[in-house]
């Protein structure tokens, strides 16, 4: 009998689009494919951690019930290193997803982060699972950097948005990668007309203004800042589009030099940066994307 190859799963960055990874994992398991190695960047690190620790179903139940106001409630605004401290969100994960030592997991797991001081790619392969996730999701400008073993770390998507290289380094013979950065550039940048004066937000404090901006980004509402007929892009449109440009370009470069054996590409460019409340459609698209590559999985004799 032929030995089954060691399968590695590389889950890419993509903010709210990352819930598609849940659908990808479910669809692969339904086809009899259970990777022995799980690597993730940013939101991919979070979903991969839930999977490797046996908490994927709990994560799916939670994200499927999220509403806009729930998403906002998990964001603790700050002006120190980013807009969101992330403590409230990580406290939730520690209560509901159970932190564990990475070494204790039955699947090999690692997350990608970026060393803020050197710009180097950092592979997090030991210690606290949720501490690794917190470092990997620290998107610059949005989440504050994470202090990890004396180093300030930020989102791994800056250097390796789809961690194929990490999966191979950990021993994967066949790598299935999920890239969430397909067809993104410009999709969130829409012209905005100046709204009536009566609809302008009251800004009694900078913290209140930041909250209003956050809510506007989540709900797709315009934010007027200049007395012009055509308002500039909102804070979150500008941030989302800039991040998309960066990650698309880096992803293309890394995947060209380090191609996976199977590339799964959920089509979710219509989802906004922080639209975490749209999990159901992201999960469904993850499933669909796996079905699209099923002939390749069969060709590689990966199906049960």
Coordinates of C-alpha atoms in Angstrom, one line a residue:
X1 CA 0.0 0.0 0.0
X2 CA 1.3 3.4 -0.9
X3 CA 2.1 5.7 2.0
X4 CA 0.0 8.9 2.2
X5 CA 2.1 12.0 1.9
X6 CA 2.4 14.4 4.8
X7 CA -0.1 17.2 4.0
X8 CA 0.4 20.7 5.2
X9 CA -2.3 23.4 5.2
X10 CA -1.2 27.0 4.7
X11 CA -3.9 29.5 5.7
X12 CA -3.4 33.0 4.4
X13 CA -4.1 36.5 5.8
X14 CA -7.2 38.4 4.8
X15 CA -8.9 39.9 7.9
X16 CA -12.7 39.3 7.8
X17 CA -12.3 37.1 4.7
X18 CA -10.5 34.7 6.9
X19 CA -13.7 33.0 8.1
X20 CA -13.5 31.3 4.7
X21 CA -10.8 29.1 6.1
X22 CA -13.4 27.4 8.3
X23 CA -15.2 26.3 5.2
X24 CA -12.0 25.2 3.5
X25 CA -11.1 23.0 6.5
X26 CA -14.6 21.4 6.7
X27 CA -14.6 20.7 3.0
X28 CA -11.2 19.1 3.0
X29 CA -12.1 16.9 6.0
X30 CA -15.3 15.8 4.3
X31 CA -13.1 14.7 1.4
X32 CA -11.0 12.7 3.8
X33 CA -8.1 15.1 3.9
X34 CA -6.8 16.0 7.4
X35 CA -3.5 17.9 7.3
X36 CA -0.8 16.9 9.8
X37 CA 0.8 20.4 9.6
X38 CA -1.2 23.6 10.0
X39 CA 0.4 27.0 9.4
X40 CA -1.3 30.4 9.4
X41 CA -0.7 34.1 8.9
X42 CA -2.9 36.7 10.6
X43 CA -6.6 35.5 10.5
X44 CA -5.2 32.2 9.1
X45 CA -3.2 31.8 12.3
X46 CA -6.4 32.3 14.3
X47 CA -8.5 29.8 12.4
X48 CA -5.6 27.4 12.2
X49 CA -5.1 27.6 16.0
X50 CA -8.8 26.8 16.6
X51 CA -8.5 23.8 14.2
X52 CA -5.3 22.4 15.7
X53 CA -6.6 22.7 19.2
X54 CA -9.9 21.1 18.5
X55 CA -11.9 24.3 18.8
X56 CA -13.0 24.9 15.2
X57 CA -16.7 24.1 15.8
X58 CA -16.8 26.5 18.8
X59 CA -15.2 29.2 16.7
X60 CA -17.6 28.6 13.8
X61 CA -20.6 28.8 16.2
X62 CA -19.4 32.1 17.6
X63 CA -18.5 33.8 14.3
X64 CA -21.7 32.7 12.6
X65 CA -23.7 34.6 15.2
X66 CA -21.7 37.8 15.1
X67 CA -23.5 41.1 14.4
X68 CA -22.1 44.5 13.7
X69 CA -22.5 45.7 17.2
X70 CA -20.9 42.5 18.5
X71 CA -17.8 43.2 16.3
X72 CA -17.6 46.8 17.6
X73 CA -17.9 45.6 21.2
X74 CA -14.7 43.5 20.9
X75 CA -12.6 46.5 19.8
X76 CA -11.0 48.5 22.6
X77 CA -9.8 51.7 21.0
X78 CA -6.4 53.2 21.8
X79 CA -4.0 55.7 20.4
X80 CA -0.9 53.8 21.5
X81 CA 0.6 51.9 18.5
X82 CA -2.7 51.2 16.8
X83 CA -6.4 51.8 16.9
X84 CA -7.3 48.6 18.8
X85 CA -5.4 47.1 21.8
X86 CA -6.9 43.6 21.2
X87 CA -7.1 42.8 24.9
X88 CA -10.9 42.4 24.9
X89 CA -10.8 40.1 21.8
X90 CA -8.0 38.0 23.2
X91 CA -9.7 37.7 26.6
X92 CA -12.7 36.3 24.8
X93 CA -10.6 33.7 23.0
X94 CA -8.9 32.7 26.3
X95 CA -12.3 32.1 27.8
X96 CA -13.9 30.2 24.9
X97 CA -11.1 28.7 22.8
X98 CA -8.8 27.5 25.7
X99 CA -5.2 28.5 25.4
X100 CA -2.7 25.6 25.1
X101 CA 1.0 25.1 24.6
X102 CA 1.8 24.7 20.9
X103 CA 3.9 21.7 21.6
X104 CA 0.9 19.9 23.2
X105 CA -1.2 20.0 19.9
X106 CA -1.8 16.8 18.0
X107 CA -1.1 18.6 14.7
X108 CA 2.1 20.5 14.0
X109 CA 1.2 24.2 14.2
X110 CA 3.0 27.4 13.6
X111 CA 2.1 31.1 12.9
X112 CA 3.9 33.8 11.0
X113 CA 4.6 37.3 12.5
X114 CA 6.9 40.2 11.5
X115 CA 9.6 41.6 13.7
X116 CA 8.9 45.3 13.8
X117 CA 12.5 46.2 14.5
X118 CA 14.2 44.2 11.8
X119 CA 11.4 43.5 9.3
X120 CA 12.2 39.8 9.4
X121 CA 9.7 37.0 9.1
X122 CA 9.2 35.3 12.5
X123 CA 7.9 31.7 12.9
X124 CA 6.1 31.1 16.1
X125 CA 6.3 27.4 16.9
X126 CA 6.4 27.1 20.7
X127 CA 4.9 28.7 23.8
X128 CA 1.3 29.9 24.2
X129 CA -1.0 29.2 21.2
X130 CA -3.0 32.4 21.7
X131 CA 0.1 34.6 22.2
X132 CA 1.3 33.4 18.8
X133 CA -2.1 34.3 17.3
X134 CA -2.1 37.7 18.9
X135 CA 1.2 38.5 17.4
X136 CA 0.3 37.2 14.0
X137 CA -3.0 39.3 13.8
X138 CA -1.4 42.6 14.8
X139 CA -2.2 44.5 11.6
X140 CA -0.2 47.7 11.6
X141 CA -2.4 50.8 12.2
X142 CA -5.3 48.7 13.4
X143 CA -4.0 46.4 16.2
X144 CA -1.3 47.4 18.6
X145 CA 2.0 45.4 18.2
X146 CA 2.5 42.4 20.4
X147 CA 5.4 42.0 22.8
X148 CA 6.7 38.4 22.4
X149 CA 10.0 37.3 24.0
X150 CA 11.3 40.8 24.1
X151 CA 10.4 41.7 20.5
X152 CA 7.6 43.8 19.1
X153 CA 5.8 41.7 16.5
X154 CA 3.1 42.7 14.0
X155 CA 1.0 40.9 11.4
X156 CA 2.8 38.2 9.4
X157 CA 1.0 39.3 6.2
X158 CA 3.6 42.0 5.8
X159 CA 6.2 39.4 4.9
X160 CA 4.4 36.1 4.1
X161 CA 0.7 36.3 3.5
X162 CA 0.3 32.7 2.5
X163 CA 2.9 30.6 4.5
X164 CA 3.7 27.9 2.0
X165 CA 7.4 28.1 2.9
X166 CA 6.7 27.5 6.6
X167 CA 4.6 24.4 5.9
X168 CA 7.3 22.9 3.8
X169 CA 10.0 23.8 6.4
X170 CA 7.9 21.9 9.0
X171 CA 8.0 18.7 6.8
X172 CA 4.9 19.0 4.5
X173 CA 5.3 16.9 1.4
X174 CA 2.2 18.3 -0.2
X175 CA 1.0 21.8 0.6
X176 CA -2.6 23.0 0.2
X177 CA -2.7 26.8 0.5
X178 CA -5.7 29.1 0.9
X179 CA -5.1 32.5 -0.6
X180 CA -7.7 35.2 0.3
X181 CA -6.0 38.0 -1.6
X182 CA -7.3 37.2 -5.0
X183 CA -8.9 40.0 -7.1
X184 CA -8.8 42.6 -4.3
X185 CA -7.1 45.8 -5.5
X186 CA -9.5 48.7 -5.6
X187 CA -12.6 46.7 -4.7
X188 CA -13.2 48.7 -1.4
X189 CA -12.4 52.1 -2.9
X190 CA -15.7 53.7 -4.0
X191 CA -16.4 57.4 -4.7
X192 CA -18.3 59.0 -1.9
X193 CA -20.7 62.0 -2.2
X194 CA -20.7 64.5 0.6
X195 CA -23.7 63.7 2.9
X196 CA -26.1 66.4 4.2
X197 CA -25.0 68.4 7.2
X198 CA -27.6 66.9 9.4
X199 CA -26.0 63.5 9.0
X200 CA -22.5 64.5 10.2
X201 CA -21.3 62.8 13.4
X202 CA -20.8 64.8 16.6
X203 CA -17.1 64.5 17.7
X204 CA -17.0 65.5 21.3
X205 CA -13.8 63.7 21.8
X206 CA -11.1 61.9 19.7
X207 CA -12.2 58.6 21.2
X208 CA -15.8 59.2 20.1
X209 CA -14.6 60.2 16.7
X210 CA -12.5 57.0 16.4
X211 CA -15.5 54.9 17.4
X212 CA -17.7 56.6 14.8
X213 CA -15.1 56.0 12.2
X214 CA -14.9 52.3 13.2
X215 CA -18.7 51.9 13.0
X216 CA -18.7 53.8 9.6
X217 CA -16.1 51.4 8.3
X218 CA -18.1 48.4 9.4
X219 CA -21.4 49.6 8.1
X220 CA -20.1 51.1 4.9
X221 CA -21.3 54.6 5.8
X222 CA -19.6 57.7 4.4
X223 CA -17.5 60.0 6.6
X224 CA -17.4 63.7 5.5
X225 CA -14.3 65.6 6.4
X226 CA -14.1 68.3 3.7
X227 CA -16.5 70.8 2.3
X228 CA -16.3 69.4 -1.2
X229 CA -18.8 67.9 -3.6
X230 CA -16.9 64.6 -3.7
X231 CA -15.8 63.4 -0.2
X232 CA -12.5 61.6 0.1
X233 CA -12.4 57.9 0.8
X234 CA -13.2 57.1 4.4
X235 CA -10.5 56.0 6.8
X236 CA -11.4 52.4 6.5
X237 CA -11.7 52.5 2.7
X238 CA -8.2 54.0 2.5
X239 CA -6.8 51.5 5.1
X240 CA -8.5 48.5 3.5
X241 CA -7.4 49.4 -0.1
X242 CA -3.8 50.0 1.1
X243 CA -3.6 46.7 2.9
X244 CA -5.1 44.9 -0.1
X245 CA -2.5 46.4 -2.5
X246 CA 0.3 45.4 -0.2
X247 CA -0.9 41.8 0.4
X248 CA -1.8 41.2 -3.2
X249 CA 1.6 42.2 -4.4
X250 CA 3.4 40.2 -1.7
X251 CA 1.2 37.2 -2.1
X252 CA 1.9 37.1 -5.9
X253 CA 5.6 37.4 -5.4
X254 CA 5.8 34.7 -2.6
X255 CA 3.5 32.3 -4.4
X256 CA 5.5 32.6 -7.6
X257 CA 8.7 31.6 -5.8
X258 CA 7.1 29.1 -3.4
X259 CA 4.1 27.6 -5.2
X260 CA 1.8 25.2 -3.2
X261 CA 0.7 21.9 -4.7
X262 CA -2.9 23.0 -4.4
X263 CA -4.0 26.6 -4.3
X264 CA -7.5 27.3 -3.0
X265 CA -8.8 30.8 -3.8
X266 CA -12.1 31.9 -2.2
X267 CA -13.6 34.8 -4.0
X268 CA -14.4 37.3 -1.3
X269 CA -13.2 40.7 -2.6
X270 CA -16.6 42.2 -1.8
X271 CA -16.1 41.7 1.9
X272 CA -14.8 44.7 3.8
X273 CA -11.7 44.7 6.1
X274 CA -13.7 44.4 9.3
X275 CA -17.0 42.8 8.1
X276 CA -16.5 39.9 10.5
X277 CA -20.3 39.6 10.9
X278 CA -20.5 38.1 7.4
X279 CA -19.0 34.8 8.4
X280 CA -21.7 32.6 6.9
X281 CA -21.1 33.7 3.4
X282 CA -17.3 33.5 3.9
X283 CA -17.5 30.0 5.2
X284 CA -19.8 28.9 2.3
X285 CA -17.3 30.4 -0.2
X286 CA -14.5 28.5 1.4
X287 CA -16.4 25.3 0.8
X288 CA -17.1 26.2 -2.8
X289 CA -13.4 27.0 -3.4
X290 CA -12.4 23.5 -2.3
X291 CA -14.9 21.9 -4.5
X292 CA -13.4 23.9 -7.4
X293 CA -10.0 22.2 -6.9
X294 CA -11.4 18.7 -6.2
X295 CA -10.1 17.4 -9.6
X296 CA -6.5 18.5 -8.6
X297 CA -6.9 16.8 -5.2
X298 CA -8.0 13.6 -7.0
X299 CA -5.1 13.9 -9.4
X300 CA -2.6 14.0 -6.5
X301 CA -4.4 11.0 -5.0
X302 CA -5.2 12.9 -1.8
X303 CA -8.9 11.9 -1.7
X304 CA -9.9 9.1 0.6

